[in-house]
Amino acid sequence: MNSLIVVLGPTGVGKSDISIQLAKHFHSEIISADSRQFFRELSIGTAVPSSEDQNAVPHHFIQTKSIHDYYNVSEYETDALQLIDQLFQQINPLILTGGSMLYVDTVCKGIDDIPTVHQLVRDDVINWYEKNGLDALRQRLLAIDPEYYSIVDLNNPKRLLHAVEIHQMTGKPFTSFRKNTIKERPFRILKIGINQDRKVLYERINQRVDRMVEAGLVAEAESVYPHRKLNSLNTVGYKELFSYLDGDCSLEEAVDLIKRNSRKYARKQLTWFRRDQDITWFEPDQIQEIINYTEQKLKENV
RNA sequence: GGUGCCAUAGCUCAGUUGGUAGAGCAAUGGACUGAAAAUCCAUGUGUCCCUGGUUCAAAUCCAGGUGGCACCA
């Protein structure tokens, strides 16, 4: 059976370097599971792999979309599985790497078939919500889907909105689509987690943000500033600089905020990964151990 | 050297006429099914600078000390 090596961990820990070394070792290719490296207009702030790295090892799903494109996890699931299937014809193992937790999980476990919400419906429901408020939104959900109402986080407007959108579009309750079924994959999954001492990680993140600013992050943010309302730009490293460009804060404050939000993101990623018992954890400098472990596991597989 | 102000959570600071303390930020934990780098929830014990005094009771009042800042010599 073919194997997918999944390299995951918090932002800034060094997943890319390790993935590249693994790819070189196994003569493999890298599939990105990073929901912000999809966008070709963004490169500094999303830390896309350098062109040397991309020349050394083929990468997939890096800067293949525009910030103007609509893209979501489900489409990514389809695209990624199709590509994986195709690459396995020639290459084994393959490497999946990225910090977007939901995207990684979607490749590993799948996601339910839920219709994609039409933009008009979305706008309509959001307008209704803005006019009527959170409490009315809750009541509306209770009326159409009491089952979901009883389990959803009632403080989280995005969750409520989506369930209402689905109902408005299909006439069926959101729970009739949301089954939480785990899809079996026709390949083996080996999860390698990379983590390190929290203080060291935070220091690395802070330094990486400084390097991004030196490399021209502000100019990059300026170049997409006119489109700042796009969801693809609701992104750490850009939204803070938009505030600066608006004149709402100093550059120094914006940069500090990028560091802080990047640290929060790293923490959130670790929270997500912590509950996944299938991950075997390593430190970033344990590349040899990771290779040994992986080879061992791949052998067991045969 | 003198005078005044200040000393409370990792940081910036609140704290009423005395009843052993709480905000913001930082930090931490959690949730997560088509917006996910998104969105949402939760968590505050700290020699109240030190020593002594007054008091049933002191972060609070008094004295002395230490440190910081400002002004005057």
Short mmCIF file of C-alpha atoms (C1' of nucleotides) in Angstrom, two decimals:
data_model
loop_
_atom_site.label_atom_id
_atom_site.label_comp_id
_atom_site.label_asym_id
_atom_site.label_seq_id
_atom_site.Cartn_x
_atom_site.Cartn_y
_atom_site.Cartn_z
CA MET A 1 0.00 0.00 0.00
CA ASN A 2 1.19 3.51 -0.75
CA SER A 3 2.05 5.84 2.09
CA LEU A 4 1.40 9.50 2.74
CA ILE A 5 3.82 11.07 5.20
CA VAL A 6 2.09 13.98 6.89
CA VAL A 7 4.43 16.58 8.37
CA LEU A 8 2.58 18.91 10.71
CA GLY A 9 3.27 21.32 13.54
CA PRO A 10 2.93 24.96 14.55
CA THR A 11 3.82 27.81 12.23
CA GLY A 12 7.51 28.66 12.14
CA VAL A 13 8.74 25.39 13.63
CA GLY A 14 10.54 24.35 10.45
CA LYS A 15 8.10 21.99 8.76
CA SER A 16 9.22 23.05 5.29
CA ASP A 17 12.89 22.24 5.84
CA ILE A 18 12.09 18.84 7.24
CA SER A 19 9.65 18.08 4.44
CA ILE A 20 12.24 18.99 1.85
CA GLN A 21 14.84 16.77 3.46
CA LEU A 22 12.36 13.92 3.64
CA ALA A 23 11.38 14.48 0.03
CA LYS A 24 15.00 14.39 -1.07
CA HIS A 25 15.64 11.27 0.94
CA PHE A 26 12.64 9.41 -0.46
CA HIS A 27 12.81 11.03 -3.95
CA SER A 28 9.34 12.29 -3.28
CA GLU A 29 7.24 15.39 -3.86
CA ILE A 30 5.52 17.77 -1.48
CA ILE A 31 1.80 18.48 -1.33
CA SER A 32 1.00 21.67 0.54
CA ALA A 33 -1.85 21.78 3.04
CA ASP A 34 -1.51 25.46 3.74
CA SER A 35 -4.65 27.50 3.20
CA ARG A 36 -2.73 30.72 2.60
CA GLN A 37 0.11 29.51 0.41
CA PHE A 38 -2.49 28.76 -2.26
CA PHE A 39 -2.55 32.42 -3.26
CA ARG A 40 -0.13 33.65 -5.85
CA GLU A 41 -0.43 37.29 -4.75
CA LEU A 42 0.96 36.39 -1.34
CA SER A 43 4.46 35.09 -0.80
CA ILE A 44 6.44 36.92 1.87
CA GLY A 45 3.78 36.91 4.55
CA THR A 46 2.78 33.32 3.92
CA ALA A 47 6.39 32.08 3.92
CA VAL A 48 6.09 30.15 0.67
CA PRO A 49 9.10 27.92 -0.05
CA SER A 50 11.96 29.64 -1.88
CA SER A 51 12.40 29.05 -5.60
CA GLU A 52 15.57 27.05 -4.83
CA ASP A 53 13.55 24.77 -2.59
CA GLN A 54 10.80 24.49 -5.16
CA ASN A 55 13.36 23.67 -7.83
CA ALA A 56 14.99 21.06 -5.64
CA VAL A 57 11.71 19.32 -4.82
CA PRO A 58 8.42 19.57 -6.73
CA HIS A 59 5.72 21.29 -4.68
CA HIS A 60 1.97 21.16 -5.29
CA PHE A 61 -0.80 23.63 -4.39
CA ILE A 62 1.69 26.46 -3.89
CA GLN A 63 0.39 29.76 -5.32
CA THR A 64 -2.02 28.06 -7.69
CA LYS A 65 -4.99 30.30 -6.84
CA SER A 66 -5.71 34.00 -6.89
CA ILE A 67 -6.89 35.85 -3.81
CA HIS A 68 -10.01 36.60 -5.86
CA ASP A 69 -10.83 32.91 -6.35
CA TYR A 70 -13.34 31.16 -4.16
CA TYR A 71 -11.80 28.07 -2.66
CA ASN A 72 -12.69 25.90 0.29
CA VAL A 73 -11.73 22.74 2.16
CA SER A 74 -14.06 20.54 0.21
CA GLU A 75 -12.67 21.56 -3.15
CA TYR A 76 -9.24 21.08 -1.68
CA GLU A 77 -10.18 17.56 -0.59
CA THR A 78 -11.20 16.69 -4.14
CA ASP A 79 -8.13 18.31 -5.72
CA ALA A 80 -5.69 16.85 -3.23
CA LEU A 81 -7.01 13.30 -3.44
CA GLN A 82 -7.02 13.38 -7.21
CA LEU A 83 -3.43 14.58 -7.26
CA ILE A 84 -2.33 12.07 -4.63
CA ASP A 85 -3.89 9.26 -6.58
CA GLN A 86 -2.16 10.40 -9.75
CA LEU A 87 1.26 10.90 -8.12
CA PHE A 88 1.14 7.51 -6.45
CA GLN A 89 1.32 5.97 -9.93
CA GLN A 90 4.99 6.99 -9.99
CA ILE A 91 5.99 8.03 -6.50
CA ASN A 92 5.79 6.45 -3.09
CA PRO A 93 5.82 7.71 -0.38
CA LEU A 94 4.35 11.19 -0.81
CA ILE A 95 4.69 14.04 1.62
CA LEU A 96 1.87 16.27 2.79
CA THR A 97 2.89 19.30 4.78
CA GLY A 98 1.17 22.37 6.13
CA GLY A 99 -0.21 24.01 9.18
CA SER A 100 -3.85 24.35 8.21
CA MET A 101 -5.34 21.84 10.59
CA LEU A 102 -8.70 21.41 8.96
CA TYR A 103 -7.09 20.97 5.53
CA VAL A 104 -4.71 18.31 6.83
CA ASP A 105 -7.55 16.48 8.54
CA THR A 106 -9.66 16.68 5.42
CA VAL A 107 -7.03 14.85 3.39
CA CYS A 108 -6.62 12.25 6.14
CA LYS A 109 -10.23 11.71 7.15
CA GLY A 110 -12.44 13.43 4.62
CA ILE A 111 -15.28 15.84 5.07
CA ASP A 112 -19.03 15.40 4.57
CA ASP A 113 -20.72 16.26 1.32
CA ILE A 114 -22.38 19.58 2.00
CA PRO A 115 -23.55 21.82 -0.83
CA THR A 116 -21.48 24.89 -1.52
CA VAL A 117 -23.39 27.99 -0.51
CA HIS A 118 -24.21 30.38 -3.32
CA GLN A 119 -22.76 33.83 -2.76
CA LEU A 120 -26.20 35.45 -3.08
CA VAL A 121 -27.58 33.25 -0.32
CA ARG A 122 -24.60 34.03 1.86
CA ASP A 123 -25.00 37.77 1.35
CA ASP A 124 -28.71 37.52 2.03
CA VAL A 125 -28.28 35.60 5.29
CA ILE A 126 -25.49 37.91 6.48
CA ASN A 127 -27.63 40.95 5.77
CA TRP A 128 -30.49 39.39 7.69
CA TYR A 129 -28.15 38.66 10.61
CA GLU A 130 -26.74 42.16 10.65
CA LYS A 131 -30.23 43.57 10.72
CA ASN A 132 -31.70 41.21 13.30
CA GLY A 133 -28.80 40.25 15.55
CA LEU A 134 -27.35 37.14 17.10
CA ASP A 135 -30.33 36.23 19.23
CA ALA A 136 -32.69 36.26 16.26
CA LEU A 137 -30.21 34.13 14.34
CA ARG A 138 -30.25 31.57 17.14
CA GLN A 139 -34.05 31.50 17.14
CA ARG A 140 -34.09 31.05 13.40
CA LEU A 141 -31.73 28.10 13.67
CA LEU A 142 -33.75 26.59 16.52
CA ALA A 143 -36.84 26.65 14.32
CA ILE A 144 -35.24 24.95 11.32
CA ASP A 145 -32.66 22.63 12.92
CA PRO A 146 -33.15 21.98 16.65
CA GLU A 147 -30.66 19.13 16.54
CA TYR A 148 -27.81 21.35 15.41
CA TYR A 149 -28.99 24.10 17.73
CA SER A 150 -28.45 21.76 20.68
CA ILE A 151 -24.82 21.03 19.84
CA VAL A 152 -23.52 24.13 18.05
CA ASP A 153 -21.57 26.91 19.77
CA LEU A 154 -24.36 29.47 20.00
CA ASN A 155 -21.86 32.30 20.47
CA ASN A 156 -20.18 31.64 17.15
CA PRO A 157 -22.03 33.51 14.41
CA LYS A 158 -20.15 31.77 11.59
CA ARG A 159 -21.42 28.37 12.66
CA LEU A 160 -24.99 29.57 12.97
CA LEU A 161 -24.84 31.44 9.70
CA HIS A 162 -23.62 28.45 7.77
CA ALA A 163 -26.36 26.19 9.07
CA VAL A 164 -28.97 28.78 8.17
CA GLU A 165 -27.45 29.27 4.71
CA ILE A 166 -27.57 25.56 4.01
CA HIS A 167 -31.19 25.40 5.05
CA GLN A 168 -32.14 28.43 2.98
CA MET A 169 -30.44 26.93 -0.06
CA THR A 170 -31.61 23.34 0.21
CA GLY A 171 -34.67 23.44 2.43
CA LYS A 172 -33.04 20.74 4.53
CA PRO A 173 -31.48 21.03 7.97
CA PHE A 174 -27.71 21.29 8.15
CA THR A 175 -27.56 18.16 10.31
CA SER A 176 -28.97 16.10 7.45
CA PHE A 177 -25.66 16.71 5.65
CA ARG A 178 -23.32 16.86 8.60
CA LYS A 179 -22.69 13.22 9.43
CA ASN A 180 -19.11 13.38 10.65
CA THR A 181 -18.24 10.19 8.83
CA ILE A 182 -14.60 9.27 8.53
CA LYS A 183 -13.65 8.31 4.99
CA GLU A 184 -11.23 5.44 4.54
CA ARG A 185 -8.29 6.36 2.33
CA PRO A 186 -6.70 3.93 -0.14
CA PHE A 187 -3.25 4.74 1.24
CA ARG A 188 -1.47 4.58 4.54
CA ILE A 189 -1.04 7.76 6.60
CA LEU A 190 2.01 8.40 8.76
CA LYS A 191 1.77 11.54 10.88
CA ILE A 192 5.01 13.24 11.92
CA GLY A 193 4.55 16.14 14.35
CA ILE A 194 7.25 18.77 14.77
CA ASN A 195 7.34 20.79 17.96
CA GLN A 196 9.86 22.42 20.24
CA ASP A 197 10.17 24.36 23.48
CA ARG A 198 7.51 27.06 23.53
CA LYS A 199 9.93 29.90 24.31
CA VAL A 200 12.26 28.91 21.49
CA LEU A 201 9.35 28.59 19.10
CA TYR A 202 8.03 32.05 20.00
CA GLU A 203 11.49 33.51 19.54
CA ARG A 204 11.70 31.91 16.09
CA ILE A 205 8.29 33.28 15.18
CA ASN A 206 9.23 36.80 16.29
CA GLN A 207 12.44 36.68 14.29
CA ARG A 208 10.69 35.33 11.24
CA VAL A 209 8.24 38.23 11.31
CA ASP A 210 11.14 40.69 11.49
CA ARG A 211 12.70 38.98 8.49
CA MET A 212 9.43 39.17 6.57
CA VAL A 213 9.26 42.91 7.20
CA GLU A 214 12.87 43.32 6.04
CA ALA A 215 12.03 41.28 2.94
CA GLY A 216 9.28 43.72 1.98
CA LEU A 217 6.10 42.53 3.67
CA VAL A 218 4.75 46.06 3.94
CA ALA A 219 5.00 46.57 0.16
CA GLU A 220 3.33 43.21 -0.40
CA ALA A 221 0.48 44.19 1.88
CA GLU A 222 0.18 47.52 0.05
CA SER A 223 -0.07 45.71 -3.28
CA VAL A 224 -3.20 43.84 -2.17
CA TYR A 225 -4.56 46.60 0.05
CA PRO A 226 -7.35 47.53 -2.40
CA HIS A 227 -8.79 44.01 -1.98
CA ARG A 228 -8.46 43.95 1.77
CA LYS A 229 -12.07 42.84 2.29
CA LEU A 230 -11.46 39.49 0.61
CA ASN A 231 -11.55 36.47 2.86
CA SER A 232 -8.18 35.36 1.54
CA LEU A 233 -6.70 38.52 3.03
CA ASN A 234 -8.22 38.01 6.45
CA THR A 235 -4.81 36.65 7.29
CA VAL A 236 -2.16 37.20 9.94
CA GLY A 237 0.55 39.42 8.55
CA TYR A 238 -1.77 41.33 6.25
CA LYS A 239 -4.77 42.41 8.29
CA GLU A 240 -2.49 44.07 10.86
CA LEU A 241 -0.66 45.99 8.14
CA PHE A 242 -3.98 47.09 6.66
CA SER A 243 -4.67 48.81 9.98
CA TYR A 244 -1.31 50.52 9.71
CA LEU A 245 -2.03 51.57 6.11
CA ASP A 246 -5.36 52.93 7.31
CA GLY A 247 -3.45 55.06 9.78
CA ASP A 248 -5.02 53.31 12.77
CA CYS A 249 -1.70 52.32 14.32
CA SER A 250 2.05 52.73 13.88
CA LEU A 251 4.14 50.31 11.86
CA GLU A 252 5.82 49.15 15.04
CA GLU A 253 2.47 48.38 16.65
CA ALA A 254 1.33 46.51 13.56
CA VAL A 255 4.49 44.39 13.50
CA ASP A 256 4.15 43.60 17.21
CA LEU A 257 0.59 42.56 16.57
CA ILE A 258 1.67 40.26 13.73
CA LYS A 259 4.08 38.58 16.11
CA ARG A 260 1.44 38.20 18.76
CA ASN A 261 -1.18 36.83 16.37
CA SER A 262 1.34 34.43 14.85
CA ARG A 263 2.11 33.13 18.35
CA LYS A 264 -1.60 32.73 19.02
CA TYR A 265 -1.99 30.86 15.78
CA ALA A 266 0.84 28.51 16.74
CA ARG A 267 -0.86 27.86 20.06
CA LYS A 268 -4.16 27.17 18.38
CA GLN A 269 -2.52 24.72 16.00
CA LEU A 270 -0.98 22.87 18.92
CA THR A 271 -4.36 22.69 20.64
CA TRP A 272 -5.82 21.09 17.55
CA PHE A 273 -2.97 18.62 17.06
CA ARG A 274 -2.82 17.66 20.73
CA ARG A 275 -5.97 15.61 20.54
CA ASP A 276 -4.72 13.58 17.58
CA GLN A 277 -3.30 10.39 19.03
CA ASP A 278 -1.91 9.23 15.68
CA ILE A 279 0.88 11.83 15.66
CA THR A 280 4.44 10.86 16.56
CA TRP A 281 6.28 13.94 17.78
CA PHE A 282 9.85 15.07 17.09
CA GLU A 283 12.03 18.13 17.66
CA PRO A 284 13.00 20.16 14.57
CA ASP A 285 16.66 19.10 14.78
CA GLN A 286 15.87 15.37 14.85
CA ILE A 287 15.87 14.94 11.09
CA GLN A 288 17.87 11.71 11.25
CA GLU A 289 15.50 10.25 13.84
CA ILE A 290 12.56 11.23 11.67
CA ILE A 291 14.08 9.51 8.63
CA ASN A 292 14.87 6.39 10.64
CA TYR A 293 11.41 6.29 12.15
CA THR A 294 9.77 6.79 8.78
CA GLU A 295 11.83 4.11 7.07
CA GLN A 296 11.05 1.72 9.88
CA LYS A 297 7.33 2.36 9.55
CA LEU A 298 7.38 2.03 5.79
CA LYS A 299 9.03 -1.35 6.10
CA GLU A 300 6.44 -2.55 8.61
CA ASN A 301 3.88 -1.64 6.02
CA VAL A 302 5.15 -4.22 3.51
"C1'" G B 1 22.55 66.82 51.09
"C1'" G B 2 17.08 68.86 51.10
"C1'" U B 3 11.97 68.56 49.40
"C1'" G B 4 8.05 66.23 46.76
"C1'" C B 5 5.96 62.06 44.17
"C1'" C B 6 6.02 56.83 43.34
"C1'" A B 7 6.74 51.27 44.78
"C1'" U B 8 0.31 46.22 43.97
"C1'" A B 9 0.03 39.96 38.72
"C1'" G B 10 5.23 38.79 33.52
"C1'" C B 11 4.08 44.42 31.77
"C1'" U B 12 1.05 49.11 32.31
"C1'" C B 13 -1.82 50.45 36.15
"C1'" A B 14 -6.94 50.58 39.42
"C1'" G B 15 -8.01 49.87 44.49
"C1'" U B 16 -13.76 54.43 47.73
"C1'" U B 17 -14.12 56.84 54.78
"C1'" G B 18 -8.92 50.78 57.15
"C1'" G B 19 -12.45 44.82 56.55
"C1'" U B 20 -5.97 40.64 53.34
"C1'" A B 21 -7.13 42.86 45.86
"C1'" G B 22 -8.89 43.53 40.02
"C1'" A B 23 -8.77 45.74 34.91
"C1'" G B 24 -6.24 45.96 30.12
"C1'" C B 25 -2.26 43.66 27.64
"C1'" A B 26 0.89 39.35 27.77
"C1'" A B 27 0.49 34.12 28.97
"C1'" U B 28 -2.35 29.41 29.24
"C1'" G B 29 -6.31 25.68 28.26
"C1'" G B 30 -10.38 24.36 25.07
"C1'" A B 31 -14.01 24.08 20.81
"C1'" C B 32 -13.88 23.41 15.62
"C1'" U B 33 -17.34 19.98 8.80
"C1'" G B 34 -17.20 24.65 2.62
"C1'" A B 35 -14.77 31.98 5.67
"C1'" A B 36 -10.12 27.58 9.21
"C1'" A B 37 -3.66 32.14 9.30
"C1'" A B 38 -11.10 32.23 9.92
"C1'" U B 39 -14.57 32.18 14.04
"C1'" C B 40 -15.86 31.27 19.14
"C1'" C B 41 -15.34 29.96 24.58
"C1'" A B 42 -12.77 29.66 29.26
"C1'" U B 43 -8.67 30.68 33.00
"C1'" G B 44 -6.28 36.01 37.67
"C1'" U B 45 -2.51 33.60 44.97
"C1'" G B 46 0.16 38.03 43.96
"C1'" U B 47 6.09 38.05 50.03
"C1'" C B 48 0.32 44.56 47.74
"C1'" C B 49 9.13 46.90 48.44
"C1'" C B 50 11.25 45.86 53.76
"C1'" U B 51 11.03 46.54 59.21
"C1'" G B 52 8.43 48.28 63.19
"C1'" G B 53 4.05 50.92 65.24
"C1'" U B 54 -1.40 52.27 65.86
"C1'" U B 55 -5.90 49.10 65.48
"C1'" C B 56 -10.34 43.75 66.79
"C1'" A B 57 -8.56 44.42 61.65
"C1'" A B 58 -3.36 47.76 57.42
"C1'" A B 59 -2.23 47.44 50.23
"C1'" U B 60 -4.71 51.62 52.75
"C1'" C B 61 -2.90 55.41 58.64
"C1'" C B 62 2.12 56.61 61.30
"C1'" A B 63 7.70 56.17 61.79
"C1'" G B 64 12.19 54.42 59.88
"C1'" G B 65 14.73 52.01 55.89
"C1'" U B 66 15.63 50.58 50.64
"C1'" G B 67 14.97 51.56 45.43
"C1'" G B 68 13.17 54.79 41.32
"C1'" C B 69 11.71 59.59 39.26
"C1'" A B 70 11.37 64.96 39.51
"C1'" C B 71 12.74 69.53 41.44
"C1'" C B 72 15.95 72.53 44.73
"C1'" A B 73 20.90 73.14 46.53
#
